[in-house]
Amino acid sequence: MDDFLRHIYTDILDHLEIKDPEYGENLRYAALQYDTLLQTLPPEQASHLRDYQGMTALAGQRKEEAVFRSAFQAGLYLGSLARPPYTRRSL
């Protein structure tokens, strides 16, 4: 993602508010379950699970960025449709 889009993307994420209380509750519960699972695994398996979790999170982040880029491009395209086309006669 180029610097301009990364700036917009980061700004949107910084101001993102998910007001659904269930969302926060689900995140906390998932973190608790993950921590509990890690504690029950032998160290080597826990390490593999942490690696897997990290790679899954990275893949999810890349997917979110790709969706953002696609939505941004679609917005630019739709915005261009709302403007009248440039013609010499309109000068």
mmCIF file with all atom_site columns, C-alpha atoms in Angstrom:
data_model
loop_
_atom_site.group_PDB
_atom_site.id
_atom_site.type_symbol
_atom_site.label_atom_id
_atom_site.label_alt_id
_atom_site.label_comp_id
_atom_site.label_asym_id
_atom_site.label_entity_id
_atom_site.label_seq_id
_atom_site.pdbx_PDB_ins_code
_atom_site.Cartn_x
_atom_site.Cartn_y
_atom_site.Cartn_z
_atom_site.occupancy
_atom_site.B_iso_or_equiv
_atom_site.pdbx_formal_charge
_atom_site.auth_seq_id
_atom_site.auth_comp_id
_atom_site.auth_asym_id
_atom_site.auth_atom_id
_atom_site.pdbx_PDB_model_num
ATOM 1  C CA . MET A 1 1  ? 0.000   0.000   0.000   1.00 0.00 ? 1  MET A CA 1
ATOM 2  C CA . ASP A 1 2  ? 1.479   3.384   -0.892  1.00 0.00 ? 2  ASP A CA 1
ATOM 3  C CA . ASP A 1 3  ? 2.094   6.047   1.771   1.00 0.00 ? 3  ASP A CA 1
ATOM 4  C CA . PHE A 1 4  ? -1.027  8.071   0.981   1.00 0.00 ? 4  PHE A CA 1
ATOM 5  C CA . LEU A 1 5  ? -3.394  5.115   1.268   1.00 0.00 ? 5  LEU A CA 1
ATOM 6  C CA . ARG A 1 6  ? -1.553  3.793   4.345   1.00 0.00 ? 6  ARG A CA 1
ATOM 7  C CA . HIS A 1 7  ? -2.041  7.192   6.015   1.00 0.00 ? 7  HIS A CA 1
ATOM 8  C CA . ILE A 1 8  ? -5.767  7.191   5.273   1.00 0.00 ? 8  ILE A CA 1
ATOM 9  C CA . TYR A 1 9  ? -6.099  3.537   6.335   1.00 0.00 ? 9  TYR A CA 1
ATOM 10 C CA . THR A 1 10 ? -4.254  4.161   9.615   1.00 0.00 ? 10 THR A CA 1
ATOM 11 C CA . ASP A 1 11 ? -6.307  7.262   10.341  1.00 0.00 ? 11 ASP A CA 1
ATOM 12 C CA . ILE A 1 12 ? -9.535  5.344   9.785   1.00 0.00 ? 12 ILE A CA 1
ATOM 13 C CA . LEU A 1 13 ? -8.378  2.552   12.102  1.00 0.00 ? 13 LEU A CA 1
ATOM 14 C CA . ASP A 1 14 ? -7.323  5.103   14.752  1.00 0.00 ? 14 ASP A CA 1
ATOM 15 C CA . HIS A 1 15 ? -10.838 6.561   14.757  1.00 0.00 ? 15 HIS A CA 1
ATOM 16 C CA . LEU A 1 16 ? -12.733 3.314   14.321  1.00 0.00 ? 16 LEU A CA 1
ATOM 17 C CA . GLU A 1 17 ? -15.324 2.779   17.014  1.00 0.00 ? 17 GLU A CA 1
ATOM 18 C CA . ILE A 1 18 ? -17.258 -0.446  17.202  1.00 0.00 ? 18 ILE A CA 1
ATOM 19 C CA . LYS A 1 19 ? -20.117 0.340   19.518  1.00 0.00 ? 19 LYS A CA 1
ATOM 20 C CA . ASP A 1 20 ? -21.505 -3.169  19.690  1.00 0.00 ? 20 ASP A CA 1
ATOM 21 C CA . PRO A 1 21 ? -20.852 -4.367  23.261  1.00 0.00 ? 21 PRO A CA 1
ATOM 22 C CA . GLU A 1 22 ? -21.002 -7.964  22.064  1.00 0.00 ? 22 GLU A CA 1
ATOM 23 C CA . TYR A 1 23 ? -17.947 -7.352  19.874  1.00 0.00 ? 23 TYR A CA 1
ATOM 24 C CA . GLY A 1 24 ? -15.770 -6.321  22.816  1.00 0.00 ? 24 GLY A CA 1
ATOM 25 C CA . GLU A 1 25 ? -17.139 -9.160  24.913  1.00 0.00 ? 25 GLU A CA 1
ATOM 26 C CA . ASN A 1 26 ? -16.325 -11.673 22.169  1.00 0.00 ? 26 ASN A CA 1
ATOM 27 C CA . LEU A 1 27 ? -12.764 -10.322 21.879  1.00 0.00 ? 27 LEU A CA 1
ATOM 28 C CA . ARG A 1 28 ? -12.208 -10.622 25.631  1.00 0.00 ? 28 ARG A CA 1
ATOM 29 C CA . TYR A 1 29 ? -13.667 -14.120 25.717  1.00 0.00 ? 29 TYR A CA 1
ATOM 30 C CA . ALA A 1 30 ? -11.550 -15.247 22.758  1.00 0.00 ? 30 ALA A CA 1
ATOM 31 C CA . ALA A 1 31 ? -8.392  -13.864 24.423  1.00 0.00 ? 31 ALA A CA 1
ATOM 32 C CA . LEU A 1 32 ? -9.261  -15.668 27.646  1.00 0.00 ? 32 LEU A CA 1
ATOM 33 C CA . GLN A 1 33 ? -9.853  -18.934 25.793  1.00 0.00 ? 33 GLN A CA 1
ATOM 34 C CA . TYR A 1 34 ? -6.580  -18.538 23.882  1.00 0.00 ? 34 TYR A CA 1
ATOM 35 C CA . ASP A 1 35 ? -4.625  -17.903 27.090  1.00 0.00 ? 35 ASP A CA 1
ATOM 36 C CA . THR A 1 36 ? -6.274  -20.910 28.753  1.00 0.00 ? 36 THR A CA 1
ATOM 37 C CA . LEU A 1 37 ? -5.405  -23.104 25.789  1.00 0.00 ? 37 LEU A CA 1
ATOM 38 C CA . LEU A 1 38 ? -1.782  -21.919 25.803  1.00 0.00 ? 38 LEU A CA 1
ATOM 39 C CA . GLN A 1 39 ? -1.471  -22.818 29.485  1.00 0.00 ? 39 GLN A CA 1
ATOM 40 C CA . THR A 1 40 ? -2.662  -26.367 28.876  1.00 0.00 ? 40 THR A CA 1
ATOM 41 C CA . LEU A 1 41 ? -0.227  -27.083 26.031  1.00 0.00 ? 41 LEU A CA 1
ATOM 42 C CA . PRO A 1 42 ? 3.340   -28.294 26.338  1.00 0.00 ? 42 PRO A CA 1
ATOM 43 C CA . PRO A 1 43 ? 5.859   -25.493 25.558  1.00 0.00 ? 43 PRO A CA 1
ATOM 44 C CA . GLU A 1 44 ? 6.646   -26.669 22.020  1.00 0.00 ? 44 GLU A CA 1
ATOM 45 C CA . GLN A 1 45 ? 2.980   -26.930 21.061  1.00 0.00 ? 45 GLN A CA 1
ATOM 46 C CA . ALA A 1 46 ? 2.247   -23.562 22.685  1.00 0.00 ? 46 ALA A CA 1
ATOM 47 C CA . SER A 1 47 ? 5.022   -22.054 20.570  1.00 0.00 ? 47 SER A CA 1
ATOM 48 C CA . HIS A 1 48 ? 3.507   -23.531 17.404  1.00 0.00 ? 48 HIS A CA 1
ATOM 49 C CA . LEU A 1 49 ? 0.097   -22.182 18.369  1.00 0.00 ? 49 LEU A CA 1
ATOM 50 C CA . ARG A 1 50 ? 1.524   -18.685 18.978  1.00 0.00 ? 50 ARG A CA 1
ATOM 51 C CA . ASP A 1 51 ? 3.266   -18.820 15.589  1.00 0.00 ? 51 ASP A CA 1
ATOM 52 C CA . TYR A 1 52 ? 0.041   -19.931 13.927  1.00 0.00 ? 52 TYR A CA 1
ATOM 53 C CA . GLN A 1 53 ? -1.917  -17.181 15.695  1.00 0.00 ? 53 GLN A CA 1
ATOM 54 C CA . GLY A 1 54 ? 0.609   -14.576 14.551  1.00 0.00 ? 54 GLY A CA 1
ATOM 55 C CA . MET A 1 55 ? 0.509   -15.726 10.936  1.00 0.00 ? 55 MET A CA 1
ATOM 56 C CA . THR A 1 56 ? -3.291  -15.829 10.993  1.00 0.00 ? 56 THR A CA 1
ATOM 57 C CA . ALA A 1 57 ? -3.406  -12.288 12.391  1.00 0.00 ? 57 ALA A CA 1
ATOM 58 C CA . LEU A 1 58 ? -0.980  -11.085 9.707   1.00 0.00 ? 58 LEU A CA 1
ATOM 59 C CA . ALA A 1 59 ? -3.052  -12.718 6.965   1.00 0.00 ? 59 ALA A CA 1
ATOM 60 C CA . GLY A 1 60 ? -6.183  -11.093 8.392   1.00 0.00 ? 60 GLY A CA 1
ATOM 61 C CA . GLN A 1 61 ? -4.481  -7.702  8.412   1.00 0.00 ? 61 GLN A CA 1
ATOM 62 C CA . ARG A 1 62 ? -3.413  -8.098  4.787   1.00 0.00 ? 62 ARG A CA 1
ATOM 63 C CA . LYS A 1 63 ? -6.960  -9.079  3.849   1.00 0.00 ? 63 LYS A CA 1
ATOM 64 C CA . GLU A 1 64 ? -8.377  -5.998  5.619   1.00 0.00 ? 64 GLU A CA 1
ATOM 65 C CA . GLU A 1 65 ? -5.890  -3.793  3.756   1.00 0.00 ? 65 GLU A CA 1
ATOM 66 C CA . ALA A 1 66 ? -6.867  -5.382  0.423   1.00 0.00 ? 66 ALA A CA 1
ATOM 67 C CA . VAL A 1 67 ? -10.566 -4.837  1.148   1.00 0.00 ? 67 VAL A CA 1
ATOM 68 C CA . PHE A 1 68 ? -9.830  -1.221  2.065   1.00 0.00 ? 68 PHE A CA 1
ATOM 69 C CA . ARG A 1 69 ? -7.892  -0.640  -1.171  1.00 0.00 ? 69 ARG A CA 1
ATOM 70 C CA . SER A 1 70 ? -10.713 -2.186  -3.211  1.00 0.00 ? 70 SER A CA 1
ATOM 71 C CA . ALA A 1 71 ? -13.358 -0.106  -1.442  1.00 0.00 ? 71 ALA A CA 1
ATOM 72 C CA . PHE A 1 72 ? -11.258 3.032   -1.864  1.00 0.00 ? 72 PHE A CA 1
ATOM 73 C CA . GLN A 1 73 ? -10.844 2.384   -5.597  1.00 0.00 ? 73 GLN A CA 1
ATOM 74 C CA . ALA A 1 74 ? -14.562 1.671   -5.949  1.00 0.00 ? 74 ALA A CA 1
ATOM 75 C CA . GLY A 1 75 ? -15.322 4.939   -4.153  1.00 0.00 ? 75 GLY A CA 1
ATOM 76 C CA . LEU A 1 76 ? -13.036 6.862   -6.489  1.00 0.00 ? 76 LEU A CA 1
ATOM 77 C CA . TYR A 1 77 ? -14.674 5.232   -9.497  1.00 0.00 ? 77 TYR A CA 1
ATOM 78 C CA . LEU A 1 78 ? -18.200 5.918   -8.256  1.00 0.00 ? 78 LEU A CA 1
ATOM 79 C CA . GLY A 1 79 ? -17.226 9.477   -7.408  1.00 0.00 ? 79 GLY A CA 1
ATOM 80 C CA . SER A 1 80 ? -15.947 9.998   -10.930 1.00 0.00 ? 80 SER A CA 1
ATOM 81 C CA . LEU A 1 81 ? -19.298 8.850   -12.300 1.00 0.00 ? 81 LEU A CA 1
ATOM 82 C CA . ALA A 1 82 ? -21.062 11.636  -10.417 1.00 0.00 ? 82 ALA A CA 1
ATOM 83 C CA . ARG A 1 83 ? -18.952 14.349  -12.105 1.00 0.00 ? 83 ARG A CA 1
ATOM 84 C CA . PRO A 1 84 ? -19.902 15.478  -15.561 1.00 0.00 ? 84 PRO A CA 1
ATOM 85 C CA . PRO A 1 85 ? -17.314 14.552  -18.146 1.00 0.00 ? 85 PRO A CA 1
ATOM 86 C CA . TYR A 1 86 ? -14.882 17.243  -19.225 1.00 0.00 ? 86 TYR A CA 1
ATOM 87 C CA . THR A 1 87 ? -15.610 18.718  -22.641 1.00 0.00 ? 87 THR A CA 1
ATOM 88 C CA . ARG A 1 88 ? -14.081 21.646  -24.519 1.00 0.00 ? 88 ARG A CA 1
ATOM 89 C CA . ARG A 1 89 ? -17.549 23.115  -25.071 1.00 0.00 ? 89 ARG A CA 1
ATOM 90 C CA . SER A 1 90 ? -18.040 23.556  -21.329 1.00 0.00 ? 90 SER A CA 1
ATOM 91 C CA . LEU A 1 91 ? -15.148 26.081  -21.199 1.00 0.00 ? 91 LEU A CA 1
#
